[in-house]
Short mmCIF file of C-alpha atoms in Angstrom, two decimals:
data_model
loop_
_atom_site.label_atom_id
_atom_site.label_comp_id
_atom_site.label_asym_id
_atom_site.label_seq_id
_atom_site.Cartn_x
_atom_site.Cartn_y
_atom_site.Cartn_z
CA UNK I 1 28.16 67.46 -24.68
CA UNK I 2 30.31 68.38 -21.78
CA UNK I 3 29.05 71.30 -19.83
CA UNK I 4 31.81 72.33 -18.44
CA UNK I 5 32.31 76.40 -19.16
CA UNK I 6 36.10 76.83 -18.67
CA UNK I 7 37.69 77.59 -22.18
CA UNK I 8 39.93 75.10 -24.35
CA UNK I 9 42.97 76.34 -24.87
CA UNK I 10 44.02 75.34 -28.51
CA UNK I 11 47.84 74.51 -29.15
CA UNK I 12 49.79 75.93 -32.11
CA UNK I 13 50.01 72.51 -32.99
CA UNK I 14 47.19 70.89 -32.76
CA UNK I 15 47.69 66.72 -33.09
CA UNK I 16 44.49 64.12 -32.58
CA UNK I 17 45.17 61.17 -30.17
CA UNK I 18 43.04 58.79 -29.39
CA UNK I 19 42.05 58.38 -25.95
CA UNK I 20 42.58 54.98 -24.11
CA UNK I 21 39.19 54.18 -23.59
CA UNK I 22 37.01 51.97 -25.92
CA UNK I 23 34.17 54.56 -27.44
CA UNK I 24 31.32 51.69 -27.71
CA UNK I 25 29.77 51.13 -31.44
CA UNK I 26 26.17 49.95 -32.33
CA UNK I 27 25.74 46.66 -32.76
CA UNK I 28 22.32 46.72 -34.52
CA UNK I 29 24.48 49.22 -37.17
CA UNK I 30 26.64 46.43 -37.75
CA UNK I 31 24.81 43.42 -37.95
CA UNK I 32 21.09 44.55 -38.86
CA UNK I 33 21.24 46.24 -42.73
CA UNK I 34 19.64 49.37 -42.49
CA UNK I 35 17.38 50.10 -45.18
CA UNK I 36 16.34 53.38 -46.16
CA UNK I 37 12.67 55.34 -44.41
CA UNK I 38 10.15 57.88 -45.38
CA UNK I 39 8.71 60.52 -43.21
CA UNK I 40 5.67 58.71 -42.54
CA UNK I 41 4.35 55.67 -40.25
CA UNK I 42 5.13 52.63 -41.99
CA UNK I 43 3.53 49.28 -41.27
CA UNK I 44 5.59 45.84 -41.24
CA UNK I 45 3.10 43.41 -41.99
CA UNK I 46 4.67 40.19 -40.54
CA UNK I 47 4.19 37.19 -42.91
CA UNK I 48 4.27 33.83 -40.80
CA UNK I 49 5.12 31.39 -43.18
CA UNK I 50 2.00 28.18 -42.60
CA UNK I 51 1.49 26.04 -45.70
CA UNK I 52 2.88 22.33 -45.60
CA UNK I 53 2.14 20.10 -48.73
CA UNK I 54 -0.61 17.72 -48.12
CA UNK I 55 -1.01 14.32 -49.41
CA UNK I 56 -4.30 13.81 -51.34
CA UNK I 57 -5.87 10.41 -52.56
CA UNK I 58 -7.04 10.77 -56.24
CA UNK I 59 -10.81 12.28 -56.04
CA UNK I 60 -10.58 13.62 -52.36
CA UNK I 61 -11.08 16.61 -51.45
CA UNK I 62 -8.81 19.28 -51.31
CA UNK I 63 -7.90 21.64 -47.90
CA UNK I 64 -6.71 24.93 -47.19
CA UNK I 65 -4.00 27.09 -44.99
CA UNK I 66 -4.70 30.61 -44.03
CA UNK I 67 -1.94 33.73 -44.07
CA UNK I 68 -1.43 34.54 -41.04
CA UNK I 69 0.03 38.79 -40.94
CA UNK I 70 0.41 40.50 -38.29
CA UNK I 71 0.97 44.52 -38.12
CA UNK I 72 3.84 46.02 -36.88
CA UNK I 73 4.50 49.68 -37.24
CA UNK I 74 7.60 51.48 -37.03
CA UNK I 75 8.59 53.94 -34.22
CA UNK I 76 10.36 57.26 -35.23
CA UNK I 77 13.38 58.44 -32.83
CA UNK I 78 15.08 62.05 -32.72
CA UNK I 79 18.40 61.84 -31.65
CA UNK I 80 20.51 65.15 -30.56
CA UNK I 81 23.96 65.92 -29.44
CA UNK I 82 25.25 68.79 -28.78
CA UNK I 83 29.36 69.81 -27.89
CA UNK I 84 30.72 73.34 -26.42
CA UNK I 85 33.79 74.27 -27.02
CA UNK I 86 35.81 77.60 -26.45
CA UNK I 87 34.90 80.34 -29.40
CA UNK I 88 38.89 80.43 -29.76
CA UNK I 89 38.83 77.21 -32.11
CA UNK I 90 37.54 80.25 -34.55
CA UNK I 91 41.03 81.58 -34.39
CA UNK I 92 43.05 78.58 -35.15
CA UNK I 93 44.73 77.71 -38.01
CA UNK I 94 42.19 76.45 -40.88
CA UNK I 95 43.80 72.99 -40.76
CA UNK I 96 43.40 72.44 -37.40
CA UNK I 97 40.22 73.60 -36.86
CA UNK I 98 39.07 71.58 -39.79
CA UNK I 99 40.57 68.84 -37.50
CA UNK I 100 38.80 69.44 -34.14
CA UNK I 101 35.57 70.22 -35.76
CA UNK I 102 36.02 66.75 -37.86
CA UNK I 103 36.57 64.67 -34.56
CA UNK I 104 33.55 67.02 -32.75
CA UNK I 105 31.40 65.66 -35.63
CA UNK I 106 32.74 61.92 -36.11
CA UNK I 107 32.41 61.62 -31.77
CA UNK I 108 28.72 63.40 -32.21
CA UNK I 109 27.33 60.75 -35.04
CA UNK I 110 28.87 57.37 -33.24
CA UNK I 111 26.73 58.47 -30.10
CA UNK I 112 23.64 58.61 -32.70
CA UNK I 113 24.25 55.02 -33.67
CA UNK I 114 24.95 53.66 -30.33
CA UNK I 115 21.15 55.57 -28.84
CA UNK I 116 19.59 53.16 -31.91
CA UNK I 117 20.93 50.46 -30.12
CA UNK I 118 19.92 52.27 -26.40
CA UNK I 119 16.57 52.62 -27.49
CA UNK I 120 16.15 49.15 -29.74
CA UNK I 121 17.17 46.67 -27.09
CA UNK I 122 16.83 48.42 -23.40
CA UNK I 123 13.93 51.49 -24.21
CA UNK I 124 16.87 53.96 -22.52
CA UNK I 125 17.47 57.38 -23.02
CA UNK I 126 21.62 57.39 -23.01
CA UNK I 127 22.07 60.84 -21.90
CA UNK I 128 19.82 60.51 -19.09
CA UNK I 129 20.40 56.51 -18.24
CA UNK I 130 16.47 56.58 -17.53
CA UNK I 131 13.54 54.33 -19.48
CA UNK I 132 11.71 56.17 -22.10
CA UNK I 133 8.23 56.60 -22.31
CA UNK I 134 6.35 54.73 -24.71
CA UNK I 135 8.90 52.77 -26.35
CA UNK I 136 8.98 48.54 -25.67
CA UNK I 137 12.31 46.93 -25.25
CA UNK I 138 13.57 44.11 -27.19
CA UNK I 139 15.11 42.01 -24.31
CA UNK I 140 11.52 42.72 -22.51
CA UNK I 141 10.00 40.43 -24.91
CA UNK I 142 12.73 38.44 -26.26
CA UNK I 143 13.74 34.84 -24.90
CA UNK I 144 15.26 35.22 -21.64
CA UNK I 145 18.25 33.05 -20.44
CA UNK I 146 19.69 33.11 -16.90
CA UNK I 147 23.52 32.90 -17.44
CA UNK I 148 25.46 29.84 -15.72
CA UNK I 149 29.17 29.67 -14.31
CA UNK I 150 29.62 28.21 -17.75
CA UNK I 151 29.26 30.81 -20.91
CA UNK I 152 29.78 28.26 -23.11
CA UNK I 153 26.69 26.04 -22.09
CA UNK I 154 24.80 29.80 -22.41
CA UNK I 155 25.32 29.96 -25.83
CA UNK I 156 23.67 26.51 -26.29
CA UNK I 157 20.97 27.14 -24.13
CA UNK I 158 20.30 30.51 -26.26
CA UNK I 159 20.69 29.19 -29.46
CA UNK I 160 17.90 26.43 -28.21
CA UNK I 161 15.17 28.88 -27.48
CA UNK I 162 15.79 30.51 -31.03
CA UNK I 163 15.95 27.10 -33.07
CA UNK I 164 12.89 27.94 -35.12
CA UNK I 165 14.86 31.21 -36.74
CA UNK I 166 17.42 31.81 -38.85
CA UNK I 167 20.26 32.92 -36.35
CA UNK I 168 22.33 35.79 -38.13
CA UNK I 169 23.81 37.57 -35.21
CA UNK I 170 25.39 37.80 -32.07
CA UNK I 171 25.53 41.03 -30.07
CA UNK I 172 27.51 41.00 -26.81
CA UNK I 173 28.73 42.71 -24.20
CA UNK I 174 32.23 43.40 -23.66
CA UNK I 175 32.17 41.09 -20.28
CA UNK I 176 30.55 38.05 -22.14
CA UNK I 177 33.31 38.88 -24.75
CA UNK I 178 35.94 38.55 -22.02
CA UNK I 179 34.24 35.99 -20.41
CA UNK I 180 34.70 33.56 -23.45
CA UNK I 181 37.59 34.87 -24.45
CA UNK I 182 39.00 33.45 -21.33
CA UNK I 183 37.47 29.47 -21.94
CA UNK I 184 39.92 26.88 -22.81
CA UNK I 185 40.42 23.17 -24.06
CA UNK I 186 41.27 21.28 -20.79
CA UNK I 187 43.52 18.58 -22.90
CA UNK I 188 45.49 21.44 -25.48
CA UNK I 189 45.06 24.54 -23.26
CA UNK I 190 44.18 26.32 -26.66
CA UNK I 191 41.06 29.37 -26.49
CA UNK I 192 37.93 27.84 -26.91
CA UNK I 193 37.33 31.21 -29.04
CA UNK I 194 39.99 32.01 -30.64
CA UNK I 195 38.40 33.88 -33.37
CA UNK I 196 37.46 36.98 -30.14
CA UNK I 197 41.16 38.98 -29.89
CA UNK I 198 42.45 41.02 -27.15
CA UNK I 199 40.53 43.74 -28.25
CA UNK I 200 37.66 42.47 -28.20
CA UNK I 201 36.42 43.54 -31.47
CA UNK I 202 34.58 40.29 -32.08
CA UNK I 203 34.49 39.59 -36.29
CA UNK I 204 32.30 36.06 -35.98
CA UNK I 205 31.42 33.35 -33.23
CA UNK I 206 30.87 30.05 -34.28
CA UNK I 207 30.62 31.15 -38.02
CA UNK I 208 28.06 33.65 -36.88
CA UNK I 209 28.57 37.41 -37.22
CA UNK I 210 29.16 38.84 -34.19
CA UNK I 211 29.76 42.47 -32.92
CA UNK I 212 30.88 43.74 -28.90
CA UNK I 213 29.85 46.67 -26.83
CA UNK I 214 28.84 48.58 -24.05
CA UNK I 215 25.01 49.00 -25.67
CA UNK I 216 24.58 45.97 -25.26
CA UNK I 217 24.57 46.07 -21.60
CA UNK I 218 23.39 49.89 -21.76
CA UNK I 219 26.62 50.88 -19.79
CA UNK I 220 25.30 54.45 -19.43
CA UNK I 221 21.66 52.73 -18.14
CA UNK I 222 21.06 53.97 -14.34
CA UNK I 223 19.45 50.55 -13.38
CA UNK I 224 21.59 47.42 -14.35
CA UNK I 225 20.06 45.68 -17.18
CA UNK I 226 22.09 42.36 -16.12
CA UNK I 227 22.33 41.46 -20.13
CA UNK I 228 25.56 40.13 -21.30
CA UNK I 229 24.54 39.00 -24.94
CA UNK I 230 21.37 38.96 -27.51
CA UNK I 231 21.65 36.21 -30.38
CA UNK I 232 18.82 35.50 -32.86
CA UNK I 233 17.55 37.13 -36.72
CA UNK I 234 19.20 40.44 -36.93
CA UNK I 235 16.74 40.57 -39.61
CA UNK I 236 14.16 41.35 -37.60
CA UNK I 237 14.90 44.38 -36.85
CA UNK I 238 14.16 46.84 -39.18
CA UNK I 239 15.48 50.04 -38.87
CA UNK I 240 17.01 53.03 -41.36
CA UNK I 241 17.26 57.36 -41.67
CA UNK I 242 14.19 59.60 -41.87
CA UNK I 243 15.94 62.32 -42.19
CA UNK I 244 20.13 62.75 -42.73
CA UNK I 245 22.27 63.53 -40.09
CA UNK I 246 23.08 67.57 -40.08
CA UNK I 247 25.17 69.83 -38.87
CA UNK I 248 25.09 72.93 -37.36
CA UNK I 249 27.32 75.79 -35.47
CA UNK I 250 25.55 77.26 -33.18
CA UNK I 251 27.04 80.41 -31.67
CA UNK I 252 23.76 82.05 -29.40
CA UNK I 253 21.25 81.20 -27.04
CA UNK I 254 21.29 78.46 -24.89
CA UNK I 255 21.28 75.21 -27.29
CA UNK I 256 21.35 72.23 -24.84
CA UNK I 257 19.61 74.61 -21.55
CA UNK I 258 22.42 74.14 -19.50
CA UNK I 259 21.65 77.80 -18.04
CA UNK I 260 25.13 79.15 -19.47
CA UNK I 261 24.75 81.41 -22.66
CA UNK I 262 27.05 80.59 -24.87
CA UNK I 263 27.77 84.16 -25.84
CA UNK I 264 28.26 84.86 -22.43
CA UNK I 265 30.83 82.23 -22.14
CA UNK I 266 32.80 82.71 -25.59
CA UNK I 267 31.69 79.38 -26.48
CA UNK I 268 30.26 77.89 -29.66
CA UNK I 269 27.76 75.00 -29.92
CA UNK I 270 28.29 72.51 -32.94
CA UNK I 271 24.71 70.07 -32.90
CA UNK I 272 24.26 67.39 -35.12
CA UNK I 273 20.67 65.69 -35.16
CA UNK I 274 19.04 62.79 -37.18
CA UNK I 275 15.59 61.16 -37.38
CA UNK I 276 15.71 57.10 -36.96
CA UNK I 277 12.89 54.90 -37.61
CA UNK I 278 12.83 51.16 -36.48
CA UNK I 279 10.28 48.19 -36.00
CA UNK I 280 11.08 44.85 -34.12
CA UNK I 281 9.16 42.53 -35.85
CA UNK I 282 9.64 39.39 -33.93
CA UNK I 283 11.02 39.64 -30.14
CA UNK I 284 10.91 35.98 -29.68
CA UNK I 285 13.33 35.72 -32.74
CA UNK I 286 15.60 36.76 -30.46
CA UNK I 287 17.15 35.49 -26.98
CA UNK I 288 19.31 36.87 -24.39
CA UNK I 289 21.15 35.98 -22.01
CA UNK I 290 20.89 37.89 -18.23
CA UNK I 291 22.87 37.55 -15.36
CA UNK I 292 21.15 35.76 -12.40
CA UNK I 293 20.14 38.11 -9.50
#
C-alpha cells in the first residue's frame, strides 16, 4: 500500500525477515467462529429466551409467555488493499519472486482481518483512521467501564455488567495486556497473570479465551478511542465471507489513484479484495473498558 514510487531493488538472494514490529491480528477472527454468508441481506432474528416454569394448583388455570425476537440484519463490508512494487520483481528468479509475492499476499489478507475488527468494534476506516458512514460501533453501545489505577478490579467491574451472558472472550489491547502482565502477589511476588507472556500473545485469562492487539484500541484510528479491552459473548457477533479473498496483478492504470501510473513508473500493482458480512446481535452482551478522560 505504500506509495512511495522509487523502485525496489531485488537482491540475487532474496531471504524473508521478519520485521521487529508486532503486525496486529483480529481478534474477532480468533475468538468469534466465522460462519459462512450468501450474497444477500440476511436477518438475525434475536431469540430472548422468557419462559420460567410456573407452579399451578390442580384445576387452575393455566398462563402464558410470549417470544420475544428482535431483527437484526447483517451489514456487508468491501475490503481492498493494494501494494506497488518495482516491475523488476518480474525478472527475478522464479523462487524468489514466488517468495515476495507470497509475503505481498499473506501482509495484504492479515490487514483484511484486522479492518473486520476496525469496522466491528470502532466503525473506522483503517486506511484513513476516520469514522465510517453508516456503520454503528460495538463499544458505542456496549457496557462502558471507566478504567481504575487498578486493572485487576476492571476486570471485575466488567465481568459485573455482563453477568447475565455467557462470557466467551476477552479482546485486549496490547497496553491492558502489559498492564496486567505487570500485577503481582504482594506476599510471593509471583504475576498475578502468568498465563499473558512477554509477547503478549495472550492464549486465555482467567480460563477465558483471550486474544491481544492493536484493533482493539484502533491504533491506526485518528481520534483516540481510549479502549483498552472488550469482554462479553463472542457469540454475538456474527460475521463470515461473501465472497473469497482474490488476487490480482495489476500492471496499468492507476489502481489505488495515487496520481502515479504505474506504467509510467515500472511498477506493478498486486490487489487482493474480499466481501465481509457481520451482525452484532447484542451490544450490551458485551462491556468495555475505556480509559478515563
Amino acid at each position: 500500500m505504500a506509495n512511495d514510487t522509487t523502485k525496489v531493488a531485488l537482491p540475487k538472494s532474496v531471504v524473508t525477515t521478519v520485521l521487529n514490529k508486532v503486525k496486529d491480528a483480529s481478534t474477532i477472527a480468533a475468538l468469534s467462529p466465522s460462519t459462512p454468508q450468501k450474497f444477500a441481506d440476511a436477518t438475525y432474528l434475536v431469540f430472548n429466551p422468557t419462559a420460567e416454569a410456573e407452579v399451578v394448583a390442580e384445576g387452575a388455570k393455566k398462563s402464558g409467555s410470549e417470544i420475544s425476537t428482535e431483527p437484526v440484519v447483517a451489514k456487508r463490508v468491501k475490503v481492498v488493499t493494494t501494494t506497488r512494487v518495482s516491475d523488476e520483481l518480474k525478472w527475478a528468479d522464479e523462487d524468489n519472486q514466488l517468495e515476495i509475492v507470497s509475503n505481498i499476499i499473506a501482509d495484504q489478507t492479515a490487514a483484511i482481518g484486522r479492518a473486520l475488527d476496525y469496522v466491528v468494534y470502532h466503525a473506522i476506516n483503517p486506511k484513513t483512521g476516520l469514522a465510517l458512514d453508516g456503520y454503528t460501533a460495538l463499544t458505542a453501545g456496549a457496557n462502558a467501564i471507566t478504567a481504575t489505577d487498578n486493572p485487576s478490579t476492571d476486570i471485575d467491574s466488567m465481568t459485573d455488567a455482563v453477568l447475565d451472558y455467557d462470557i466467551n472472550g476477552f479482546a485486549l489491547s496490547r497496553k491492558f495486556a502489559s498492564d496486567l502482565r505487570k500485577l503481582r502477589v504482594p506476599a510471593t511476588g509471583l504475576r498475578l497473570y502468568p498465563e499473558i507472556p512477554l509477547s503478549l500473545k495472550v492464549g486465555n485469562i482467567d480460563g477465558i479465551p483471550a486474544a491481544a492487539s492493536g484493533t482493539v484500541n484502533g491504533r491506526l484510528a485518528k481520534t483516540d478511542t481510549k479502549v483498552l479491552g472488550i469482554l462479553g459473548d463472542f457469540n454475538a457477533i456474527k460475521w463470515g465471507m461473501v465472497r473469497d479473498m482474490m488476487s490480482e496483478i495489476i500492471e496499468f492504470g492507476d489502481p489505488d489513484n495515487t496520481g502515479n501510473d504505474l506504467k509510467g513508473y515500472n511498477q506493478v500493482a498486486y490487489r487482493t479484495e474480499a466481501v465481509l458480512a457481520y451482525a452484532v446481535l447484542d451490544p450490551k452482551a458485551f462491556s468495555v473498558l475505556k480509559a478515563g478522560a
